[in-house]
Every structure is written in structure tokens, then in C-alpha cells.
mmCIF file of N, CA and C in Angstrom:
data_model
loop_
_atom_site.group_PDB
_atom_site.id
_atom_site.type_symbol
_atom_site.label_atom_id
_atom_site.label_comp_id
_atom_site.label_asym_id
_atom_site.label_seq_id
_atom_site.Cartn_x
_atom_site.Cartn_y
_atom_site.Cartn_z
ATOM 1 N N MET A 1 3.337 9.917 -14.838
ATOM 2 C CA MET A 1 3.574 9.562 -13.348
ATOM 3 C C MET A 1 2.371 9.002 -12.647
ATOM 4 N N LYS A 2 2.391 8.280 -11.862
ATOM 5 C CA LYS A 2 1.209 7.816 -10.959
ATOM 6 C C LYS A 2 1.588 8.064 -9.437
ATOM 7 N N ARG A 3 0.399 8.296 -8.756
ATOM 8 C CA ARG A 3 0.600 8.253 -7.344
ATOM 9 C C ARG A 3 0.064 7.035 -6.951
ATOM 10 N N LEU A 4 0.787 6.184 -6.179
ATOM 11 C CA LEU A 4 0.388 4.905 -5.568
ATOM 12 C C LEU A 4 -0.119 4.963 -4.241
ATOM 13 N N GLU A 5 -1.172 4.560 -3.900
ATOM 14 C CA GLU A 5 -1.695 4.451 -2.456
ATOM 15 C C GLU A 5 -2.025 3.136 -1.992
ATOM 16 N N VAL A 6 -1.444 2.652 -0.934
ATOM 17 C CA VAL A 6 -1.691 1.165 -0.564
ATOM 18 C C VAL A 6 -2.165 1.325 0.930
ATOM 19 N N MET A 7 -3.329 0.790 1.085
ATOM 20 C CA MET A 7 -3.926 0.815 2.518
ATOM 21 C C MET A 7 -4.111 -0.821 2.840
ATOM 22 N N ALA A 8 -3.421 -1.274 3.861
ATOM 23 C CA ALA A 8 -3.410 -2.594 3.869
ATOM 24 C C ALA A 8 -3.332 -2.919 5.464
ATOM 25 N N ASN A 9 -3.835 -4.527 5.839
ATOM 26 C CA ASN A 9 -3.598 -4.724 7.257
ATOM 27 C C ASN A 9 -2.165 -4.917 7.571
ATOM 28 N N ARG A 10 -1.874 -4.535 8.709
ATOM 29 C CA ARG A 10 -0.246 -4.522 8.993
ATOM 30 C C ARG A 10 0.240 -5.892 9.070
ATOM 31 N N SER A 11 -0.290 -6.780 9.028
ATOM 32 C CA SER A 11 0.140 -8.024 8.896
ATOM 33 C C SER A 11 0.582 -8.634 7.572
ATOM 34 N N VAL A 12 0.516 -7.776 6.515
ATOM 35 C CA VAL A 12 1.123 -8.121 5.304
ATOM 36 C C VAL A 12 2.161 -6.838 4.869
ATOM 37 N N GLN A 13 2.251 -5.996 5.747
ATOM 38 C CA GLN A 13 3.202 -4.811 5.677
ATOM 39 C C GLN A 13 4.610 -5.263 5.135
ATOM 40 N N GLU A 14 5.347 -6.156 5.666
ATOM 41 C CA GLU A 14 6.643 -6.643 5.249
ATOM 42 C C GLU A 14 6.708 -7.064 3.872
ATOM 43 N N GLU A 15 5.690 -7.960 3.607
ATOM 44 C CA GLU A 15 5.602 -8.481 2.246
ATOM 45 C C GLU A 15 5.452 -7.409 1.091
ATOM 46 N N ILE A 16 4.696 -6.374 1.552
ATOM 47 C CA ILE A 16 4.441 -5.550 0.438
ATOM 48 C C ILE A 16 5.677 -4.688 0.205
ATOM 49 N N ILE A 17 6.148 -4.077 1.241
ATOM 50 C CA ILE A 17 7.252 -3.143 1.153
ATOM 51 C C ILE A 17 8.614 -3.737 0.634
ATOM 52 N N THR A 18 8.664 -4.931 1.396
ATOM 53 C CA THR A 18 10.202 -5.873 0.762
ATOM 54 C C THR A 18 9.879 -6.014 -0.757
ATOM 55 N N GLY A 19 8.692 -6.534 -1.164
ATOM 56 C CA GLY A 19 8.467 -6.846 -2.449
ATOM 57 C C GLY A 19 8.871 -5.600 -3.549
ATOM 58 N N LEU A 20 8.281 -4.389 -3.007
ATOM 59 C CA LEU A 20 8.563 -3.245 -3.834
ATOM 60 C C LEU A 20 9.775 -2.800 -3.701
ATOM 61 N N GLU A 21 10.560 -2.802 -2.716
ATOM 62 C CA GLU A 21 11.747 -2.272 -2.507
ATOM 63 C C GLU A 21 12.836 -3.238 -3.237
ATOM 64 N N GLU A 22 12.640 -4.556 -3.540
ATOM 65 C CA GLU A 22 13.415 -5.469 -4.081
ATOM 66 C C GLU A 22 13.279 -5.200 -5.411
ATOM 67 N N ALA A 23 11.956 -5.014 -6.059
ATOM 68 C CA ALA A 23 11.897 -4.908 -7.487
ATOM 69 C C ALA A 23 12.231 -3.636 -8.053
ATOM 70 N N MET A 24 12.246 -2.748 -7.229
ATOM 71 C CA MET A 24 12.608 -1.327 -7.879
ATOM 72 C C MET A 24 13.584 -0.859 -6.992
ATOM 73 N N PRO A 25 14.804 -0.714 -7.150
ATOM 74 C CA PRO A 25 15.904 -0.070 -6.317
ATOM 75 C C PRO A 25 15.650 1.373 -5.991
ATOM 76 N N ASP A 26 15.295 2.148 -6.980
ATOM 77 C CA ASP A 26 14.596 3.517 -6.599
ATOM 78 C C ASP A 26 13.535 3.724 -6.265
ATOM 79 N N PHE A 27 12.850 2.729 -5.351
ATOM 80 C CA PHE A 27 11.604 3.103 -4.887
ATOM 81 C C PHE A 27 11.590 3.771 -3.612
ATOM 82 N N TYR A 28 10.969 5.069 -3.494
ATOM 83 C CA TYR A 28 10.938 5.898 -2.537
ATOM 84 C C TYR A 28 9.603 6.030 -2.033
ATOM 85 N N TYR A 29 9.078 6.265 -0.972
ATOM 86 C CA TYR A 29 7.870 6.131 -0.487
ATOM 87 C C TYR A 29 7.766 6.992 0.935
ATOM 88 N N THR A 30 6.396 7.396 1.225
ATOM 89 C CA THR A 30 6.110 7.813 2.530
ATOM 90 C C THR A 30 5.268 6.627 3.092
ATOM 91 N N PHE A 31 5.548 6.432 4.375
ATOM 92 C CA PHE A 31 4.834 5.188 5.315
ATOM 93 C C PHE A 31 4.610 5.785 6.345
ATOM 94 N N ILE A 32 2.920 5.460 6.532
ATOM 95 C CA ILE A 32 2.277 5.824 7.715
ATOM 96 C C ILE A 32 2.080 4.325 8.422
ATOM 97 N N PRO A 33 2.540 4.362 9.490
ATOM 98 C CA PRO A 33 2.587 2.878 10.236
ATOM 99 C C PRO A 33 1.454 2.537 10.745
ATOM 100 N N VAL A 34 0.543 3.323 11.260
ATOM 101 C CA VAL A 34 -0.619 2.975 11.980
ATOM 102 C C VAL A 34 -1.800 3.898 11.303
ATOM 103 N N VAL A 35 -3.020 3.300 10.697
ATOM 104 C CA VAL A 35 -4.080 4.039 9.963
ATOM 105 C C VAL A 35 -5.277 3.199 10.465
ATOM 106 N N HIS A 36 -5.996 4.120 11.180
ATOM 107 C CA HIS A 36 -7.477 3.365 11.572
ATOM 108 C C HIS A 36 -8.589 3.741 10.560
ATOM 109 N N GLY A 37 -9.573 3.069 10.639
ATOM 110 C CA GLY A 37 -10.795 3.204 9.478
ATOM 111 C C GLY A 37 -11.584 2.139 9.450
ATOM 112 N N ARG A 38 -12.514 2.359 8.582
ATOM 113 C CA ARG A 38 -13.708 1.442 8.292
ATOM 114 C C ARG A 38 -13.651 0.851 6.716
ATOM 115 N N GLY A 39 -13.410 -0.104 6.484
ATOM 116 C CA GLY A 39 -13.531 -0.839 5.200
ATOM 117 C C GLY A 39 -14.912 -1.247 4.898
ATOM 118 N N ARG A 40 -15.224 -2.007 3.929
ATOM 119 C CA ARG A 40 -16.455 -2.604 3.404
ATOM 120 C C ARG A 40 -17.117 -3.401 4.398
ATOM 121 N N THR A 41 -16.076 -4.335 5.030
ATOM 122 C CA THR A 41 -16.381 -5.520 5.863
ATOM 123 C C THR A 41 -16.106 -5.395 7.297
ATOM 124 N N GLN A 42 -15.120 -4.594 7.749
ATOM 125 C CA GLN A 42 -14.443 -4.469 9.016
ATOM 126 C C GLN A 42 -13.934 -3.158 9.406
ATOM 127 N N TYR A 43 -13.935 -2.996 10.873
ATOM 128 C CA TYR A 43 -13.394 -1.810 11.203
ATOM 129 C C TYR A 43 -11.981 -2.147 11.510
ATOM 130 N N ARG A 44 -11.109 -1.303 11.406
ATOM 131 C CA ARG A 44 -9.872 -1.388 12.013
ATOM 132 C C ARG A 44 -9.393 -0.271 12.804
ATOM 133 N N MET A 45 -9.693 -0.378 14.252
ATOM 134 C CA MET A 45 -9.493 0.895 15.100
ATOM 135 C C MET A 45 -8.438 0.650 16.008
ATOM 136 N N GLY A 46 -7.932 -0.307 16.208
ATOM 137 C CA GLY A 46 -6.629 -0.440 17.151
ATOM 138 C C GLY A 46 -7.355 -0.579 18.621
ATOM 139 N N THR A 47 -8.635 -0.839 18.812
ATOM 140 C CA THR A 47 -9.253 -0.934 20.110
ATOM 141 C C THR A 47 -9.714 -2.298 20.489
ATOM 142 N N PRO A 48 -9.793 -2.503 21.711
ATOM 143 C CA PRO A 48 -10.210 -3.977 22.259
ATOM 144 C C PRO A 48 -11.446 -4.444 21.321
ATOM 145 N N THR A 49 -12.313 -3.605 21.021
ATOM 146 C CA THR A 49 -13.457 -4.252 20.194
ATOM 147 C C THR A 49 -13.109 -4.459 18.672
ATOM 148 N N TRP A 50 -12.285 -3.542 18.229
ATOM 149 C CA TRP A 50 -11.789 -3.770 16.672
ATOM 150 C C TRP A 50 -10.296 -3.567 16.617
ATOM 151 N N PRO A 51 -9.472 -4.588 17.148
ATOM 152 C CA PRO A 51 -8.156 -4.554 17.417
ATOM 153 C C PRO A 51 -7.216 -4.311 16.244
ATOM 154 N N GLU A 52 -7.379 -4.863 15.252
ATOM 155 C CA GLU A 52 -6.485 -4.823 14.044
ATOM 156 C C GLU A 52 -6.471 -3.213 13.625
ATOM 157 N N GLU A 53 -5.202 -3.058 12.860
ATOM 158 C CA GLU A 53 -4.837 -1.776 12.424
ATOM 159 C C GLU A 53 -4.213 -1.854 11.039
ATOM 160 N N ASN A 54 -4.193 -0.940 10.282
ATOM 161 C CA ASN A 54 -3.778 -0.908 8.952
ATOM 162 C C ASN A 54 -2.506 0.063 8.807
ATOM 163 N N PHE A 55 -1.696 -0.012 7.509
ATOM 164 C CA PHE A 55 -0.743 1.070 7.275
ATOM 165 C C PHE A 55 -1.227 1.650 5.951
ATOM 166 N N MET A 56 -0.293 2.635 5.786
ATOM 167 C CA MET A 56 -0.646 3.338 4.414
ATOM 168 C C MET A 56 0.756 3.642 3.958
ATOM 169 N N LEU A 57 0.966 3.345 2.561
ATOM 170 C CA LEU A 57 2.209 3.693 1.970
ATOM 171 C C LEU A 57 1.767 4.524 0.498
ATOM 172 N N ILE A 58 2.664 5.525 0.544
ATOM 173 C CA ILE A 58 2.152 6.553 -0.768
ATOM 174 C C ILE A 58 3.716 6.678 -1.469
ATOM 175 N N SER A 59 3.435 6.660 -2.735
ATOM 176 C CA SER A 59 4.810 6.800 -3.786
ATOM 177 C C SER A 59 4.345 7.299 -5.008
ATOM 178 N N TYR A 60 5.267 8.038 -5.529
ATOM 179 C CA TYR A 60 5.039 8.633 -6.741
ATOM 180 C C TYR A 60 5.831 7.680 -7.745
ATOM 181 N N LEU A 61 5.429 7.100 -8.914
ATOM 182 C CA LEU A 61 6.339 6.268 -9.797
ATOM 183 C C LEU A 61 5.932 6.477 -11.385
ATOM 184 N N HIS A 62 7.114 6.407 -12.003
ATOM 185 C CA HIS A 62 6.955 6.288 -13.500
ATOM 186 C C HIS A 62 5.911 5.426 -13.785
ATOM 187 N N ASP A 63 5.347 5.579 -15.039
ATOM 188 C CA ASP A 63 4.136 4.777 -15.393
ATOM 189 C C ASP A 63 4.629 3.189 -15.458
ATOM 190 N N GLU A 64 5.789 2.795 -15.914
ATOM 191 C CA GLU A 64 6.335 1.579 -16.241
ATOM 192 C C GLU A 64 6.462 0.918 -14.825
ATOM 193 N N ASP A 65 7.029 1.513 -13.789
ATOM 194 C CA ASP A 65 7.147 1.149 -12.437
ATOM 195 C C ASP A 65 5.723 0.828 -11.837
ATOM 196 N N ALA A 66 4.901 1.740 -12.193
ATOM 197 C CA ALA A 66 3.466 1.501 -11.681
ATOM 198 C C ALA A 66 2.831 0.273 -11.892
ATOM 199 N N GLN A 67 3.246 -0.080 -13.110
ATOM 200 C CA GLN A 67 2.608 -1.370 -13.658
ATOM 201 C C GLN A 67 3.298 -2.836 -12.684
ATOM 202 N N ARG A 68 4.589 -2.466 -12.452
ATOM 203 C CA ARG A 68 5.328 -3.502 -11.750
ATOM 204 C C ARG A 68 4.867 -3.523 -10.311
ATOM 205 N N ALA A 69 4.519 -2.416 -9.746
ATOM 206 C CA ALA A 69 3.983 -2.237 -8.344
ATOM 207 C C ALA A 69 2.707 -3.228 -8.221
ATOM 208 N N ARG A 70 1.857 -2.780 -9.356
ATOM 209 C CA ARG A 70 0.587 -3.410 -9.495
ATOM 210 C C ARG A 70 0.774 -4.989 -9.287
ATOM 211 N N GLU A 71 1.638 -5.457 -10.176
ATOM 212 C CA GLU A 71 1.909 -6.937 -10.079
ATOM 213 C C GLU A 71 2.478 -7.465 -8.970
ATOM 214 N N ILE A 72 3.267 -6.708 -8.117
ATOM 215 C CA ILE A 72 3.700 -7.076 -6.920
ATOM 216 C C ILE A 72 2.681 -7.195 -5.637
ATOM 217 N N ILE A 73 1.944 -6.049 -5.796
ATOM 218 C CA ILE A 73 1.024 -6.177 -4.719
ATOM 219 C C ILE A 73 -0.329 -7.238 -4.850
ATOM 220 N N THR A 74 -0.470 -7.414 -6.412
ATOM 221 C CA THR A 74 -1.518 -8.395 -6.612
ATOM 222 C C THR A 74 -1.020 -9.722 -6.207
ATOM 223 N N GLU A 75 0.196 -10.085 -6.290
ATOM 224 C CA GLU A 75 0.751 -11.345 -6.135
ATOM 225 C C GLU A 75 0.573 -11.449 -4.336
ATOM 226 N N VAL A 76 0.803 -10.475 -3.801
ATOM 227 C CA VAL A 76 0.902 -10.591 -2.216
ATOM 228 C C VAL A 76 -0.701 -10.791 -1.874
ATOM 229 N N LYS A 77 -1.748 -10.051 -2.736
ATOM 230 C CA LYS A 77 -3.045 -10.306 -2.443
ATOM 231 C C LYS A 77 -3.430 -11.710 -2.676
ATOM 232 N N HIS A 78 -2.795 -12.228 -3.685
ATOM 233 C CA HIS A 78 -3.197 -13.967 -3.809
ATOM 234 C C HIS A 78 -2.651 -14.734 -2.849
ATOM 235 N N ARG A 79 -1.441 -14.256 -2.168
ATOM 236 C CA ARG A 79 -0.954 -15.065 -1.332
ATOM 237 C C ARG A 79 -1.720 -14.988 0.080
ATOM 238 N N PHE A 80 -2.284 -13.742 0.360
ATOM 239 C CA PHE A 80 -2.923 -13.542 1.683
ATOM 240 C C PHE A 80 -4.434 -12.943 1.188
ATOM 241 N N PRO A 81 -5.194 -13.767 0.681
ATOM 242 C CA PRO A 81 -6.714 -13.433 0.426
ATOM 243 C C PRO A 81 -7.449 -12.807 1.448
ATOM 244 N N GLU A 82 -7.295 -13.230 2.591
ATOM 245 C CA GLU A 82 -8.386 -12.928 3.740
ATOM 246 C C GLU A 82 -7.973 -11.479 4.149
ATOM 247 N N GLU A 83 -6.528 -10.942 3.775
ATOM 248 C CA GLU A 83 -6.435 -9.700 4.512
ATOM 249 C C GLU A 83 -6.636 -8.604 3.673
ATOM 250 N N GLY A 84 -7.031 -7.499 4.273
ATOM 251 C CA GLY A 84 -7.507 -6.336 3.729
ATOM 252 C C GLY A 84 -6.344 -5.640 2.970
ATOM 253 N N ILE A 85 -6.269 -5.589 1.613
ATOM 254 C CA ILE A 85 -5.205 -4.830 0.799
ATOM 255 C C ILE A 85 -6.037 -4.056 -0.300
ATOM 256 N N LYS A 86 -5.803 -2.743 -0.121
ATOM 257 C CA LYS A 86 -6.620 -2.046 -1.146
ATOM 258 C C LYS A 86 -5.078 -1.001 -1.928
ATOM 259 N N VAL A 87 -5.553 -0.807 -3.148
ATOM 260 C CA VAL A 87 -4.398 -0.294 -4.048
ATOM 261 C C VAL A 87 -5.075 0.739 -4.876
ATOM 262 N N PHE A 88 -4.779 2.113 -5.056
ATOM 263 C CA PHE A 88 -5.252 2.936 -5.865
ATOM 264 C C PHE A 88 -4.108 3.651 -6.499
ATOM 265 N N PHE A 89 -4.367 3.868 -7.679
ATOM 266 C CA PHE A 89 -3.289 4.445 -8.490
ATOM 267 C C PHE A 89 -3.838 5.873 -9.016
ATOM 268 N N VAL A 90 -3.343 7.054 -9.006
ATOM 269 C CA VAL A 90 -4.000 8.154 -9.405
ATOM 270 C C VAL A 90 -2.832 9.077 -10.285
ATOM 271 N N ASP A 91 -3.386 9.643 -11.230
ATOM 272 C CA ASP A 91 -2.253 10.536 -12.141
ATOM 273 C C ASP A 91 -1.578 11.515 -11.128
ATOM 274 N N GLY A 92 -0.471 11.406 -11.203
ATOM 275 C CA GLY A 92 0.400 12.416 -10.501
ATOM 276 C C GLY A 92 1.063 13.389 -11.474
ATOM 277 N N GLU A 93 1.319 14.545 -10.573
ATOM 278 C CA GLU A 93 2.303 15.516 -11.764
ATOM 279 C C GLU A 93 3.428 15.894 -10.558
ATOM 280 N N HIS A 94 4.557 15.923 -10.966
ATOM 281 C CA HIS A 94 5.828 16.460 -10.196
ATOM 282 C C HIS A 94 6.113 17.976 -10.650
ATOM 283 N N THR A 95 6.332 18.770 -9.797
ATOM 284 C CA THR A 95 6.635 20.131 -10.034
ATOM 285 C C THR A 95 8.170 20.481 -9.489
ATOM 286 N N ALA A 96 8.719 21.107 -10.082
ATOM 287 C CA ALA A 96 10.097 21.286 -9.841
ATOM 288 C C ALA A 96 10.301 22.216 -8.703
ATOM 289 N N ASN A 97 10.800 21.793 -7.358
ATOM 290 C CA ASN A 97 11.163 22.281 -6.092
ATOM 291 C C ASN A 97 10.156 23.477 -5.767
ATOM 292 N N THR A 98 8.965 23.399 -5.926
ATOM 293 C CA THR A 98 8.132 24.494 -5.411
ATOM 294 C C THR A 98 7.435 24.285 -4.147
#
């Protein structure tokens, strides 16, 4: 199992979420609509000085779905090369109802 973390500019939010939902009918996730911070090249603070904002998506995926998610997000990154899109996969563990 993998934990998927996506942090990206809100301008690509719909493309990423729609792509993942269409590719995986059982795609369940937590969505944080507004995320502020600093990346390597820009601030995204939602202020007049740095007006852009990010979103964050977190999901736990079976290994085979993690590869599919990587492909979908990579395709969005190729279509929107100037937008900040960062993807992280971390080994995840599921515990039964604790």
C-alpha cells in the first residue's frame, strides 16, 4: 500500500482529481482545498504579493493503483509544465479500525 500526496497549483486541481477518479472507480481521498507555502521557485500564500494558492490531496492506494496514479499525474504535468505539481509516494500501512 502507498500513501499518495499531491501538492499542486489550484489551476490544475480539476484535471488531477478528475483524471484519478475516472481511472480508478474506488479512488478515495482527502482533499485540502487551500494550501499555502513556499516551493523551490515561488511562494503561494494567497496574498496580494503572492496571490496563488495550492491544494493538497492525500490517498492510500494499492501498489498497482499507485503506478496508475503516477501515470495520470505525469500526464497532467506534461500538459501544464509551468504549473507547480509535486507528487510523493510513501509506504503506507492499514490497521483495522483502530
